[in-house]
């Protein structure tokens, strides 16, 4: 188990070039040898990008990633030798990585969007208010930030050139990227999370464009790396995005959300700006296929803030007889209108990078079943029988095993005061391993979306499910989403935070313009002869007077999805309320639930609560988007307030 240690000069500078891979004299870029792959495999555009990045970062060698299992195994072996990962012997081809404790989550405060003018990237908040909808950086400061960190940052290291595709390689909805990184952990994780390697390079030989991504784990200005097994530079970490040139630059962190550039940086931040330009949607949403007992299949897309049970819903085990749920994606959806105006979605990812704590055979048996092979765990605890452990797995391990926490210290259930696994610890696993992966998950045309769902963790006042009255009302509901905070980012403690569209940390452009873009989708669909899906809001987390959850959740959530799809079919099973449409009394199927549900409480709409909610949303808009709020959204809020006042 890695320990806090002085820099290990044997392991650093990182000489991670497998000896098997050697270059010939002509196989070099800017004088730096290519030790794996061949420079002739790169298009002129890719070569120019690598060359300019090599000049900046000065790696010792270049490795063009081919995407083979053999390559990934060699790199995993290198990582093991270095102490970055260790095998999970109880499982097949699984590994645990332990990060530097200072590098465990996304760092929103150091994540920036670079545009000429600030208001292109983020809304200008009310004077005296701190904006919470992203950070802007000027082009000059962007360049300065790079100059202050990157020159020579890969000395002694290998620069890996990762060609990857977000989405199935042949899908017209997919897009390609090149990530340059000095982290073999990133290469192995990208191998799981994206389609990557030579088949993507072949697609780029026509010199077509790609999203540029430069990543370095960095070296602290002092030159001293605290933990040799996990080099990083937490004090100077920065994650930069430049939508105008489709560029991502990430320095100082090896943690997934900051370093696997295809995910949040490309598929959401840069992706949302491309989507705005091209007239589609890049969203922080799961995609789920639902087949009802009659064999009719529909797909839904759902947005929840980080670590709100999104992966659990994406892999739902339905309790209602005759239902079948299949997963297309658990985190990101790219959604475009087809020629008939039907919204279709692809999952741009190739794997699941799920939050481990809370995942168990009770809450998500489908996830538990797939993490026993080809999985890279990060910051989970380990067990003396060669397995893994995290909070929530108490019933999944044998009681006599000894547990070592994510920091390498002995840990005792019921005794230790700190968590065994880091709250943001992860499993990274290929999606195709899942028994419930949807047969259409790699369809080039994407799957048709019938409903869009927003949700959050709301202990009070917000009913289990309600339906928007219209598209604009639905967009308003997305913009007003709030949720209890999570461990996926650097926030402390529990608070109800605004997280519009579950995109607050992931907007690539001004949130006001983003709402406007969403509003335009209705007309775009209509012009093509279609219509946008119905929008719903769900809340599995409402609590009763004694703090107990009012809804059993997990597999029982299929009952809510059943009602949603009945509404999609136009069934008259709803009751109109001031906030939207809720199931008519008895319309939700409660048959066979283990304990009776207090329907009245679950669906009550307390006037006082909602008056405060409206006030809060109004304040939020006034503080955060005073200049850019679309009038349609302001009107929805006024209308909601009026309806509540009339209750
Ligand atoms: C994630 C997140 O990692 O949303 O998926 O933070
Ligand atoms: Mn996410």
XYZ file of C-alpha atoms in Angstrom, residues 283-290 298-304 310 313 329 332-335 343 345 447-455 518 533-536 538 561:
40
model
C -25.866 17.205 -21.665
C -24.914 15.721 -18.299
C -27.516 12.966 -18.689
C -27.886 9.226 -18.453
C -29.732 7.370 -21.202
C -31.983 4.464 -20.274
C -34.056 2.076 -22.411
C -37.322 0.882 -20.876
C -38.863 3.797 -25.063
C -35.757 5.707 -24.084
C -35.393 8.476 -21.556
C -32.542 10.895 -20.817
C -32.083 12.161 -17.263
C -29.949 14.853 -15.644
C -28.936 14.724 -12.001
C -27.482 8.719 -11.649
C -30.868 4.823 -12.275
C -25.100 5.608 -20.834
C -23.372 12.108 -20.784
C -25.832 12.357 -23.671
C -25.314 14.040 -27.034
C -28.753 14.622 -28.497
C -34.539 13.846 -30.743
C -29.136 10.451 -28.333
C -31.672 6.111 -29.759
C -34.951 8.084 -29.886
C -35.615 10.004 -26.678
C -39.229 10.091 -25.434
C -38.796 11.951 -22.144
C -36.272 14.221 -20.481
C -36.009 14.043 -16.717
C -34.443 16.494 -14.313
C -33.872 15.587 -10.705
C -32.686 25.026 -25.131
C -39.885 15.184 -25.590
C -41.991 15.894 -22.508
C -39.990 17.105 -19.516
C -40.339 15.783 -15.939
C -38.153 13.673 -10.055
C -40.807 5.721 -14.972
